[in-house]
Short mmCIF file of C-alpha atoms and ligand atoms in Angstrom, two decimals:
data_model
loop_
_atom_site.label_atom_id
_atom_site.label_comp_id
_atom_site.label_asym_id
_atom_site.label_seq_id
_atom_site.Cartn_x
_atom_site.Cartn_y
_atom_site.Cartn_z
CA MET A 19 103.85 121.08 36.88
CA ALA A 20 107.24 121.87 38.28
CA HIS A 21 106.60 125.34 39.55
CA ALA A 22 108.49 126.11 42.71
CA VAL A 23 106.20 126.40 45.68
CA THR A 24 107.59 127.99 48.79
CA PRO A 25 105.60 126.50 51.65
CA SER A 26 103.84 129.49 53.14
CA THR A 27 102.99 129.84 56.78
CA ALA A 28 100.73 132.78 56.03
CA PRO A 29 97.31 131.08 56.30
CA ASN A 30 98.48 129.57 59.54
CA SER A 31 100.37 132.35 61.15
CA GLY A 32 97.46 134.08 62.94
CA PRO A 33 97.92 137.07 65.24
CA THR A 34 101.41 137.99 66.34
CA PRO A 35 102.49 135.95 69.38
CA VAL A 36 103.01 137.80 72.66
CA ALA A 37 106.51 137.62 74.19
CA TYR A 38 106.73 134.94 76.88
CA GLU A 39 107.31 137.12 79.95
CA GLN A 40 104.55 139.45 78.89
CA ALA A 41 102.13 136.57 78.28
CA LEU A 42 102.91 135.13 81.72
CA ALA A 43 102.34 138.48 83.40
CA LYS A 44 98.69 138.33 82.37
CA TYR A 45 97.86 134.65 81.79
CA GLU A 46 98.15 131.43 83.74
CA PRO A 47 98.88 128.24 81.74
CA VAL A 48 97.28 124.83 82.25
CA LEU A 49 99.00 121.76 80.79
CA GLY A 50 98.03 118.20 80.00
CA LEU A 51 100.35 115.57 78.58
CA GLU A 52 99.34 112.50 76.70
CA THR A 53 102.31 110.21 76.17
CA HIS A 54 102.44 107.13 73.99
CA ILE A 55 104.98 104.47 74.84
CA GLU A 56 105.68 101.64 72.44
CA LEU A 57 106.17 98.50 74.50
CA GLY A 58 109.21 96.36 73.80
CA THR A 59 107.31 93.08 73.69
CA ALA A 60 108.52 90.43 71.25
CA SER A 61 105.12 90.17 69.56
CA LYS A 62 102.25 92.53 68.75
CA MET A 63 99.32 93.44 71.00
CA PHE A 64 96.75 91.06 69.53
CA CYS A 65 98.70 88.66 67.29
CA SER A 66 102.05 86.89 67.25
CA CYS A 67 103.74 89.04 64.58
CA PRO A 68 107.23 90.23 65.52
CA THR A 69 107.75 93.86 66.48
CA ALA A 70 111.42 94.39 65.54
CA PHE A 71 112.13 97.85 64.15
CA GLY A 72 113.45 98.38 60.63
CA ALA A 73 112.22 95.28 58.77
CA GLU A 74 111.22 95.40 55.07
CA PRO A 75 107.81 97.10 54.80
CA ASN A 76 104.78 94.85 55.21
CA THR A 77 106.76 91.73 56.14
CA GLN A 78 105.66 91.63 59.80
CA VAL A 79 101.95 91.26 59.22
CA CYS A 80 99.29 88.56 59.49
CA PRO A 81 95.51 88.23 59.03
CA VAL A 82 94.87 89.66 62.52
CA CYS A 83 96.88 92.88 62.23
CA LEU A 84 95.73 93.28 58.61
CA ALA A 85 92.14 92.75 59.79
CA LEU A 86 91.34 90.08 57.21
CA PRO A 87 87.80 88.70 57.54
CA GLY A 88 87.40 85.98 60.14
CA SER A 89 90.58 86.76 62.07
CA LEU A 90 90.33 87.25 65.82
CA PRO A 91 92.59 89.18 68.22
CA VAL A 92 94.09 87.64 71.38
CA VAL A 93 95.58 89.86 74.11
CA ASN A 94 99.35 89.79 74.66
CA ARG A 95 99.90 88.92 78.33
CA LYS A 96 103.32 90.62 78.42
CA ALA A 97 101.76 93.88 77.29
CA VAL A 98 99.19 93.73 80.09
CA GLU A 99 102.02 93.02 82.54
CA GLY A 100 103.88 96.09 81.28
CA ALA A 101 100.77 98.24 81.69
CA ILE A 102 100.17 97.04 85.24
CA ARG A 103 103.83 97.47 86.25
CA LEU A 104 103.86 101.02 84.89
CA GLY A 105 100.57 101.74 86.66
CA LEU A 106 102.00 100.50 89.96
CA ALA A 107 105.19 102.54 89.47
CA LEU A 108 102.97 105.59 88.88
CA ASN A 109 101.04 104.95 92.11
CA CYS A 110 97.84 104.13 90.20
CA SER A 111 94.99 101.85 91.20
CA ILE A 112 94.76 98.82 88.93
CA ALA A 113 91.27 98.14 87.64
CA PRO A 114 90.09 94.64 88.62
CA TRP A 115 88.09 94.38 85.41
CA GLY A 116 88.05 96.30 82.16
CA ARG A 117 87.27 95.95 78.49
CA PHE A 118 88.92 97.02 75.31
CA ALA A 119 86.98 99.45 73.16
CA ARG A 120 86.84 100.15 69.46
CA LYS A 121 87.74 103.69 68.50
CA ASN A 122 86.22 104.13 65.06
CA TYR A 123 87.64 106.33 62.38
CA PHE A 124 88.90 105.88 58.87
CA TYR A 125 92.53 106.27 57.99
CA PRO A 126 94.52 104.16 55.53
CA ASP A 127 97.18 103.27 58.09
CA MET A 128 94.55 101.39 60.10
CA PRO A 129 93.19 98.40 58.20
CA LYS A 130 90.34 97.63 60.59
CA ASN A 131 89.00 101.19 60.38
CA TYR A 132 88.99 101.18 64.14
CA GLN A 133 91.74 101.11 66.69
CA ILE A 134 91.49 98.75 69.63
CA SER A 135 91.98 100.95 72.67
CA GLN A 136 90.52 101.40 76.12
CA TYR A 137 87.94 104.08 76.69
CA ASP A 138 86.06 104.40 79.96
CA GLU A 139 87.57 101.27 81.51
CA PRO A 140 91.32 101.90 81.48
CA ILE A 141 93.60 99.41 83.23
CA CYS A 142 95.23 101.99 85.56
CA VAL A 143 93.75 105.14 87.09
CA ASP A 144 94.52 107.92 89.55
CA GLY A 145 98.26 107.96 90.05
CA HIS A 146 100.93 110.58 90.37
CA LEU A 147 104.53 111.27 89.44
CA ASP A 148 106.72 113.82 91.22
CA VAL A 149 109.03 115.83 88.98
CA THR A 150 111.81 118.20 89.91
CA VAL A 151 112.50 121.49 88.16
CA ASP A 152 115.61 123.58 88.68
CA THR A 153 114.84 127.17 89.52
CA PRO A 154 117.20 130.00 90.46
CA GLU A 155 116.01 129.42 94.05
CA GLY A 156 116.95 125.74 93.91
CA PRO A 157 115.13 122.54 92.91
CA ARG A 158 111.32 122.60 93.11
CA VAL A 159 109.11 119.52 93.13
CA PHE A 160 105.78 119.40 91.30
CA ARG A 161 103.34 116.53 91.72
CA VAL A 162 101.81 115.62 88.37
CA ASP A 163 98.55 113.71 88.80
CA ILE A 164 97.98 110.85 86.41
CA GLU A 165 94.47 110.44 85.10
CA ARG A 166 94.91 107.03 83.53
CA VAL A 167 97.15 104.57 81.73
CA HIS A 168 95.48 102.58 79.01
CA MET A 169 96.48 99.96 76.47
CA GLU A 170 96.02 100.27 72.75
CA GLU A 171 97.60 99.28 69.45
CA ASP A 172 99.75 101.33 67.15
CA THR A 173 98.75 102.16 63.58
CA GLY A 174 100.76 101.53 60.42
CA LYS A 175 103.05 104.16 58.99
CA THR A 176 102.09 106.25 55.97
CA SER A 177 104.64 108.06 53.86
CA HIS A 178 103.55 110.84 51.55
CA VAL A 179 105.82 110.95 48.53
CA GLY A 180 106.58 113.72 46.05
CA GLY A 181 105.57 116.86 47.95
CA ALA A 182 107.91 119.43 49.45
CA THR A 183 106.87 118.93 53.05
CA GLY A 184 106.37 115.17 53.42
CA ARG A 185 102.78 115.94 54.37
CA ILE A 186 99.77 114.70 52.47
CA HIS A 187 99.05 118.10 50.93
CA GLY A 188 100.96 118.40 47.69
CA ALA A 189 102.10 114.77 47.70
CA ASP A 190 101.92 112.75 44.46
CA TYR A 191 101.06 109.50 46.20
CA SER A 192 101.19 107.82 49.60
CA ILE A 193 102.46 104.41 50.66
CA VAL A 194 101.71 102.52 53.82
CA ASP A 195 103.72 100.04 55.90
CA TYR A 196 101.66 97.89 58.28
CA ASN A 197 104.62 96.47 60.23
CA ARG A 198 103.87 98.88 63.04
CA ALA A 199 100.11 98.20 62.99
CA GLY A 200 99.21 96.35 66.16
CA ILE A 201 102.39 97.04 68.15
CA PRO A 202 101.35 97.50 71.78
CA LEU A 203 101.15 101.05 73.07
CA LEU A 204 100.50 102.47 76.48
CA GLU A 205 98.97 105.90 76.68
CA ILE A 206 99.64 107.82 79.86
CA VAL A 207 97.34 110.80 80.38
CA THR A 208 97.90 113.43 83.05
CA LYS A 209 95.21 115.36 84.85
CA PRO A 210 95.36 119.08 84.08
CA ILE A 211 98.60 120.45 85.54
CA THR A 212 98.00 123.82 87.19
CA GLY A 213 99.98 126.24 89.29
CA THR A 214 103.22 126.04 87.35
CA GLY A 215 103.16 129.65 86.14
CA GLU A 216 106.21 130.55 84.14
CA LEU A 217 107.78 127.16 84.89
CA ALA A 218 105.19 125.39 82.69
CA PRO A 219 107.61 124.55 79.84
CA LEU A 220 110.17 123.17 82.31
CA VAL A 221 107.56 121.16 84.22
CA ALA A 222 106.37 119.60 80.95
CA ARG A 223 109.93 118.71 80.01
CA ALA A 224 110.77 117.38 83.47
CA TYR A 225 107.63 115.22 83.41
CA ALA A 226 108.52 113.72 80.04
CA ALA A 227 112.09 113.04 81.23
CA GLU A 228 110.94 111.50 84.50
CA LEU A 229 108.37 109.30 82.76
CA ARG A 230 111.00 108.18 80.25
CA ASP A 231 113.42 107.25 83.04
CA LEU A 232 110.69 105.46 84.96
CA VAL A 233 109.66 103.41 81.93
CA ARG A 234 113.27 102.63 81.14
CA SER A 235 113.91 101.44 84.69
CA LEU A 236 110.96 99.05 84.32
CA GLY A 237 112.53 97.65 81.15
CA ILE A 238 109.22 97.66 79.27
CA SER A 239 110.29 99.95 76.39
CA ASP A 240 113.46 101.47 75.04
CA VAL A 241 111.65 104.86 75.17
CA ARG A 242 113.65 106.51 72.39
CA MET A 243 111.90 109.73 71.48
CA GLU A 244 113.94 110.16 68.30
CA GLU A 245 112.85 106.70 67.06
CA GLY A 246 109.26 107.28 68.05
CA SER A 247 108.99 104.68 70.81
CA MET A 248 107.94 107.54 73.10
CA ARG A 249 105.76 110.32 71.69
CA CYS A 250 104.20 113.25 73.52
CA ASP A 251 101.08 115.22 72.73
CA VAL A 252 101.11 118.48 74.62
CA ASN A 253 97.84 120.13 75.65
CA VAL A 254 98.05 123.78 76.61
CA SER A 255 95.49 126.38 77.56
CA ILE A 256 95.83 129.77 79.17
CA ASN A 257 93.41 131.80 81.25
CA GLU A 258 93.65 135.26 82.71
CA ARG A 259 95.22 135.17 86.16
CA GLY A 260 92.50 134.79 88.75
CA ALA A 261 89.85 133.60 86.25
CA ASP A 262 87.39 130.92 87.46
CA GLU A 263 87.67 128.78 84.37
CA TRP A 264 90.44 127.33 82.31
CA GLY A 265 90.83 128.40 78.73
CA THR A 266 90.29 126.31 75.61
CA ARG A 267 93.17 123.91 75.00
CA SER A 268 95.05 123.02 71.88
CA GLU A 269 96.85 119.70 71.50
CA THR A 270 100.26 119.79 69.84
CA LYS A 271 101.30 116.52 68.23
CA ASN A 272 104.66 115.26 66.90
CA VAL A 273 106.66 116.48 69.84
CA ASN A 274 109.59 114.13 69.62
CA SER A 275 112.33 115.33 71.94
CA LEU A 276 112.50 116.67 75.47
CA ARG A 277 113.67 120.00 74.13
CA SER A 278 110.69 120.14 71.79
CA VAL A 279 108.26 119.46 74.65
CA GLU A 280 109.64 122.53 76.39
CA ARG A 281 109.61 124.64 73.24
CA ALA A 282 106.10 123.51 72.25
CA VAL A 283 104.62 124.63 75.56
CA ARG A 284 106.42 127.94 75.46
CA SER A 285 105.51 128.80 71.89
CA GLU A 286 101.90 127.75 72.41
CA ILE A 287 101.54 130.05 75.42
CA GLU A 288 102.93 132.89 73.29
CA ARG A 289 100.62 132.04 70.39
CA GLN A 290 97.44 131.74 72.48
CA ALA A 291 98.22 135.01 74.27
CA GLY A 292 98.53 136.62 70.83
CA VAL A 293 95.13 135.22 69.82
CA LEU A 294 93.44 136.47 72.99
CA GLU A 295 95.14 139.87 72.88
CA ASP A 296 93.84 140.19 69.32
CA GLY A 297 90.32 139.77 70.67
CA GLN A 298 89.86 136.32 69.13
CA LYS A 299 89.11 132.95 70.72
CA VAL A 300 91.48 129.99 71.00
CA VAL A 301 89.98 127.09 69.07
CA GLN A 302 90.18 123.50 70.25
CA GLU A 303 92.33 121.82 67.62
CA THR A 304 95.33 119.61 67.09
CA ARG A 305 98.49 121.38 66.03
CA HIS A 306 101.71 120.06 64.54
CA PHE A 307 105.05 121.01 66.02
CA GLN A 308 107.69 122.08 63.50
CA GLU A 309 111.21 121.25 64.64
CA ASN A 310 112.78 123.81 62.32
CA THR A 311 110.80 126.84 63.46
CA GLY A 312 110.03 125.79 67.03
CA ARG A 313 106.39 126.75 66.36
CA SER A 314 103.30 124.72 65.53
CA ILE A 315 100.87 124.88 62.66
CA SER A 316 97.17 124.17 62.82
CA GLY A 317 95.99 120.63 62.12
CA ARG A 318 92.41 119.47 62.25
CA SER A 319 89.80 120.81 64.60
CA LYS A 320 89.60 118.33 67.41
CA GLU A 321 87.04 115.53 67.39
CA GLU A 322 84.89 115.06 70.42
CA ALA A 323 84.93 111.61 71.97
CA GLN A 324 81.45 110.90 70.60
CA ASP A 325 82.78 111.28 67.05
CA TYR A 326 84.74 108.06 67.55
CA ARG A 327 81.64 106.00 68.38
CA TYR A 328 83.52 104.06 71.04
CA PHE A 329 82.00 100.73 72.03
CA PRO A 330 83.31 97.64 73.82
CA ASP A 331 85.13 95.29 71.46
CA PRO A 332 83.04 92.11 71.27
CA ASP A 333 86.01 90.10 69.95
CA LEU A 334 88.02 90.38 73.16
CA VAL A 335 87.44 89.03 76.65
CA PRO A 336 87.71 91.57 79.50
CA VAL A 337 91.06 91.99 81.23
CA ALA A 338 90.57 91.02 84.88
CA PRO A 339 93.92 90.91 86.69
CA SER A 340 93.71 89.03 90.00
CA GLU A 341 95.01 90.52 93.26
CA GLU A 342 97.69 87.84 93.38
CA TRP A 343 98.92 88.63 89.89
CA ILE A 344 99.06 92.34 90.66
CA GLU A 345 101.05 91.66 93.83
CA GLU A 346 103.38 89.36 91.93
CA LEU A 347 104.01 92.17 89.47
CA ARG A 348 104.47 94.71 92.24
CA ALA A 349 107.27 92.51 93.59
CA THR A 350 109.08 92.81 90.26
CA LEU A 351 109.33 96.61 90.42
CA PRO A 352 112.96 97.75 90.44
CA GLU A 353 114.36 100.62 92.46
CA LEU A 354 112.62 103.57 90.77
CA PRO A 355 114.59 106.57 89.46
CA ALA A 356 113.60 108.97 92.27
CA ALA A 357 114.68 106.48 94.95
CA LYS A 358 117.88 105.75 93.07
CA ARG A 359 118.73 109.45 92.81
CA ALA A 360 118.21 109.91 96.55
CA ARG A 361 120.38 106.88 97.29
CA VAL A 362 123.35 107.78 95.06
CA ARG A 363 123.17 111.36 96.27
CA ALA A 364 123.73 110.12 99.83
CA GLU A 365 126.20 107.36 98.93
CA TRP A 366 128.39 109.57 96.77
CA ASN A 367 127.91 112.65 98.90
CA LEU A 368 126.70 114.88 96.06
CA THR A 369 125.57 118.48 96.03
CA ASP A 370 122.34 119.47 94.22
CA THR A 371 124.40 120.67 91.29
CA GLU A 372 126.47 117.51 91.06
CA LEU A 373 123.35 115.37 91.14
CA ARG A 374 121.69 117.53 88.51
CA ASP A 375 124.71 117.24 86.20
CA LEU A 376 124.61 113.46 86.53
CA VAL A 377 120.87 113.37 85.83
CA ASN A 378 121.13 115.74 82.87
CA ALA A 379 123.96 113.70 81.38
CA ASP A 380 121.90 110.54 81.95
CA ALA A 381 124.97 109.10 83.66
CA ILE A 382 123.78 107.69 86.98
CA ASP A 383 123.55 104.09 85.82
CA LEU A 384 126.88 104.32 84.01
CA VAL A 385 128.68 105.77 87.01
CA GLU A 386 127.03 103.23 89.27
CA ALA A 387 128.23 100.36 87.08
CA THR A 388 131.73 101.88 87.00
CA VAL A 389 131.75 102.08 90.78
CA ALA A 390 130.56 98.49 90.95
CA ALA A 391 133.56 97.59 88.78
CA GLY A 392 135.85 99.01 91.45
CA ALA A 393 136.31 102.71 90.66
CA PRO A 394 135.92 105.47 93.28
CA SER A 395 132.71 107.43 92.54
CA ALA A 396 134.44 110.80 92.21
CA GLU A 397 136.79 109.56 89.48
CA ALA A 398 134.01 107.66 87.75
CA ARG A 399 131.81 110.75 87.70
CA LYS A 400 134.63 112.89 86.40
CA LEU A 401 135.47 110.62 83.48
CA TRP A 402 131.85 110.12 82.40
CA LEU A 403 130.85 113.76 82.79
CA ASN A 404 133.92 115.35 81.22
CA GLU A 405 135.89 113.32 78.71
CA LEU A 406 133.17 110.83 77.77
CA SER A 407 130.29 113.34 77.67
CA ARG A 408 132.37 115.55 75.42
CA ARG A 409 132.96 112.68 73.01
CA ALA A 410 129.30 111.64 73.07
CA THR A 411 128.31 115.20 72.17
CA GLU A 412 130.91 115.31 69.41
CA GLN A 413 129.62 112.06 67.93
CA GLU A 414 125.99 113.02 68.56
CA VAL A 415 125.22 109.80 70.41
CA GLU A 416 123.88 109.16 73.88
CA LEU A 417 126.46 108.60 76.58
CA ALA A 418 125.32 105.01 77.06
CA SER A 419 125.79 104.32 73.34
CA LEU A 420 129.53 105.09 73.37
CA PRO A 421 131.47 101.89 72.59
CA ILE A 422 133.11 101.74 76.01
CA THR A 423 131.89 99.74 79.02
CA PRO A 424 131.82 100.80 82.67
CA GLY A 425 134.29 97.96 83.30
CA GLN A 426 136.74 99.46 80.82
CA VAL A 427 136.30 102.91 82.34
CA ALA A 428 137.00 101.46 85.79
CA ARG A 429 140.17 99.80 84.46
CA ILE A 430 141.44 103.10 83.02
CA ILE A 431 140.80 104.79 86.36
CA ALA A 432 142.75 101.99 88.10
CA LEU A 433 145.68 102.45 85.70
CA VAL A 434 145.82 106.14 86.62
CA ALA A 435 145.57 105.36 90.34
CA GLU A 436 148.48 102.89 90.21
CA GLY A 437 150.63 105.42 88.33
CA THR A 438 150.80 103.58 85.00
CA LEU A 439 148.93 106.42 83.27
CA THR A 440 148.74 110.17 83.72
CA ASN A 441 145.36 111.82 83.16
CA LYS A 442 146.58 112.93 79.78
CA LEU A 443 147.58 109.40 78.79
CA ALA A 444 144.27 108.13 80.15
CA ARG A 445 142.49 110.30 77.59
CA GLN A 446 144.48 108.60 74.85
CA VAL A 447 143.47 105.20 76.19
CA VAL A 448 139.82 106.31 76.15
CA GLU A 449 140.30 107.36 72.56
CA GLY A 450 141.85 103.99 71.70
CA VAL A 451 139.04 102.00 73.34
CA LEU A 452 136.41 104.11 71.56
CA ALA A 453 138.25 103.56 68.28
CA GLY A 454 137.89 99.82 68.75
CA GLU A 455 141.53 99.12 69.58
CA GLY A 456 140.58 96.71 72.35
CA GLU A 457 140.75 96.62 76.14
CA PRO A 458 142.52 99.46 78.00
CA ASP A 459 145.62 97.35 78.76
CA ALA A 460 145.90 96.35 75.11
CA VAL A 461 145.65 100.03 74.05
CA VAL A 462 148.38 100.99 76.56
CA GLU A 463 150.60 98.23 75.16
CA ALA A 464 149.91 98.85 71.46
CA ARG A 465 150.24 102.62 71.69
CA GLY A 466 153.20 102.47 74.08
CA LEU A 467 151.45 104.75 76.54
CA LYS A 468 153.00 103.76 79.89
CA VAL A 469 154.28 106.56 82.06
CA VAL A 470 158.10 106.56 81.84
CA SER A 471 159.09 106.48 85.49
CA ASP A 472 161.74 103.83 85.74
CA ASP A 473 164.99 105.62 86.39
CA GLY A 474 166.83 103.97 83.51
CA ALA A 475 164.75 105.35 80.62
CA LEU A 476 163.92 108.53 82.45
CA GLY A 477 167.54 109.08 83.49
CA ALA A 478 168.65 108.93 79.86
CA ALA A 479 166.05 111.54 78.89
CA VAL A 480 167.15 113.74 81.80
CA ASP A 481 170.79 113.52 80.80
CA GLU A 482 169.92 114.45 77.23
CA ALA A 483 167.90 117.46 78.39
CA ILE A 484 170.79 118.70 80.54
CA THR A 485 173.31 118.31 77.70
CA ALA A 486 171.01 120.06 75.23
CA ASN A 487 170.37 123.05 77.55
CA PRO A 488 173.74 123.88 79.19
CA ASP A 489 172.85 127.46 80.15
CA VAL A 490 169.61 126.39 81.89
CA ALA A 491 171.53 123.63 83.67
CA GLU A 492 174.09 126.18 84.82
CA LYS A 493 171.37 128.38 86.36
CA VAL A 494 169.97 125.42 88.29
CA ARG A 495 173.45 124.48 89.49
CA GLY A 496 173.82 128.07 90.66
CA GLY A 497 170.72 127.67 92.87
CA LYS A 498 167.93 128.92 90.56
CA VAL A 499 165.76 125.85 91.18
CA ALA A 500 162.78 127.39 89.37
CA ALA A 501 164.69 127.14 86.08
CA ALA A 502 164.45 123.33 86.33
CA GLY A 503 160.94 123.65 84.86
CA ALA A 504 162.38 124.20 81.41
CA LEU A 505 164.36 120.97 81.69
CA VAL A 506 161.29 119.04 82.88
CA GLY A 507 159.53 120.46 79.82
CA ALA A 508 162.32 119.17 77.57
CA VAL A 509 162.06 115.71 79.15
CA MET A 510 158.27 115.67 78.68
CA LYS A 511 158.72 116.64 75.07
CA ALA A 512 161.36 113.98 74.44
CA THR A 513 159.13 111.30 75.98
CA ARG A 514 156.00 112.53 74.16
CA GLY A 515 154.33 113.39 77.43
CA GLN A 516 154.81 109.96 78.94
CA ALA A 517 157.36 110.85 81.62
CA ASP A 518 156.44 111.00 85.28
CA ALA A 519 157.05 114.74 85.62
CA GLY A 520 157.59 114.66 89.39
CA ARG A 521 160.22 111.95 89.18
CA ALA A 522 161.91 113.75 86.24
CA ARG A 523 162.22 116.90 88.36
CA GLU A 524 163.75 114.96 91.23
CA LEU A 525 166.33 113.38 88.92
CA ILE A 526 167.22 116.75 87.34
CA LEU A 527 167.82 118.42 90.72
CA GLU A 528 169.79 115.38 91.90
CA ARG A 529 172.03 115.40 88.78
CA LEU A 530 172.67 119.13 89.12
CA GLY A 531 173.39 119.00 92.83
CA ALA A 532 170.60 121.46 93.56
CA LYS A 533 168.63 119.31 95.95
P1 ADP B 619 91.56 113.88 74.09
O1 ADP B 619 91.26 112.44 73.87
O2 ADP B 619 90.56 114.82 73.56
O3 ADP B 619 92.95 114.22 73.70
P2 ADP B 619 92.19 113.37 76.78
O4 ADP B 619 91.27 113.34 77.95
O5 ADP B 619 92.75 112.10 76.28
O6 ADP B 619 91.44 114.13 75.64
O7 ADP B 619 93.42 114.30 77.12
C1 ADP B 619 93.31 115.64 77.29
C2 ADP B 619 94.53 116.12 78.04
O8 ADP B 619 94.44 117.52 78.19
C3 ADP B 619 94.63 115.57 79.44
O9 ADP B 619 95.98 115.45 79.81
C4 ADP B 619 93.96 116.64 80.27
O10 ADP B 619 94.43 116.67 81.58
C5 ADP B 619 94.37 117.88 79.56
N1 ADP B 619 93.43 119.02 79.68
C6 ADP B 619 92.10 118.99 79.86
N2 ADP B 619 91.60 120.25 79.90
C7 ADP B 619 92.64 121.09 79.72
C8 ADP B 619 92.77 122.51 79.65
N3 ADP B 619 91.73 123.33 79.74
N4 ADP B 619 94.01 123.00 79.45
C9 ADP B 619 95.07 122.20 79.33
N5 ADP B 619 95.01 120.87 79.39
C10 ADP B 619 93.81 120.31 79.58
MG1 MG B 620 93.90 111.87 73.67
ZN1 ZN B 621 99.91 90.20 62.98
#
């Protein structure tokens, strides 16, 4: 029973992968991304069950999402709105009429034994999204064509218990939670992405990041890859450079971070090159990305569409958005990320590198809100990108999740500008706010952090420093002004760094007649 089994990769390892540069010298990659976005609607796609994350298993269910006999689905209008708004933001055409389809297959996480999806009548078609990739020669823009955006419902969540890997093989039993069954999903499918060459992994990553930011700006999902509200399937094929036809693609599932999207593409190119160099053929299959190894293992061989026996769902009326409704929704589109980047770049006078740092740190909105609260953009950028980014990394949270508001950051910047705080003291105020000690002014008060610049308190510290260092004082009196630095140091030490160093120096020189 309890014999130790080391999970082996041997049956799955296949021919030795070819090193990336070498693979790219001979082969040209083609990509396709299928991204699922969980919509943040209050209720499910076809029933009124709540969608909140983290509830007790099987408490957010009803006859419709459990597919009990006689129950009938009704489309969630908010979900359709979200789909249309995303389609418009992706420059798609919105279909004037379309039906839901049943995608039939058996799996225990899907009580109906079919998933309601859209097949040949998706709600949005033929769009595009421009993505920017940094190259040594500067930023390069790739246009990713969007094939379609369609609506569907999520499945429940199965957990396989008792095995070493959490996968069904080797598990003692499995349990299923239907809370997620029926949560609205959008699937965004790209057309094949060609012509990226060695930049393929970066283009895939940039696309996922851009799509995430776009969806977030629309406010239709929280798009958290680590929580599964955005999931990418990455299709990759390679063909010999100059070949007339694309190669056979594999589809890597479970790719749940931007970094993994990049790694999945890269490792799949290396693996497929190894297969071809070994004289074998790439098989069309799904693969599973392994976070720990950065490689994927083979899943099932891929079904063809006909295996799903798609047919129009007779329980649902067609979705037929009117022109007026579409135009109403178009009017609700916010400033989209690309336009926002161009605007702040001009407004804040940024270089390519400065803009890239802001984008990579996901800090544009935070800096913008800090500027709106009265801070100069340069100071706001500095605080978010240095001190606050460092703390976010330390605590392994996103910048926006730090417990400090742009208003508080702006106040700290103002306290520095008016001379109440030095930069060093400002860092302590940041620390205090993050530790929950209250507003910046309260932290300054409670921690006694004000710069000591009034001549009374500072004068006393200066006098003490002179008395304690008579030989240094003598040198300064004798004209060696540079020696005053040691006395300033003593004052800073005595005031625990809170003295206004410039004013302290003035007072020292004045007292010693060296001015
Ligand atoms: P499926 O339902 O089988 O996953 P889809 O049409 O939903 O098929 O998605 C396939 C994805 O793979 C699309 O993004 C498509 O652009 C992409 N794709 C198609 N052919 C290739 C290929 N030869 N190499 C890489 N990607 C491809
Ligand atoms: Mg698919
Ligand atoms: Zn329900």
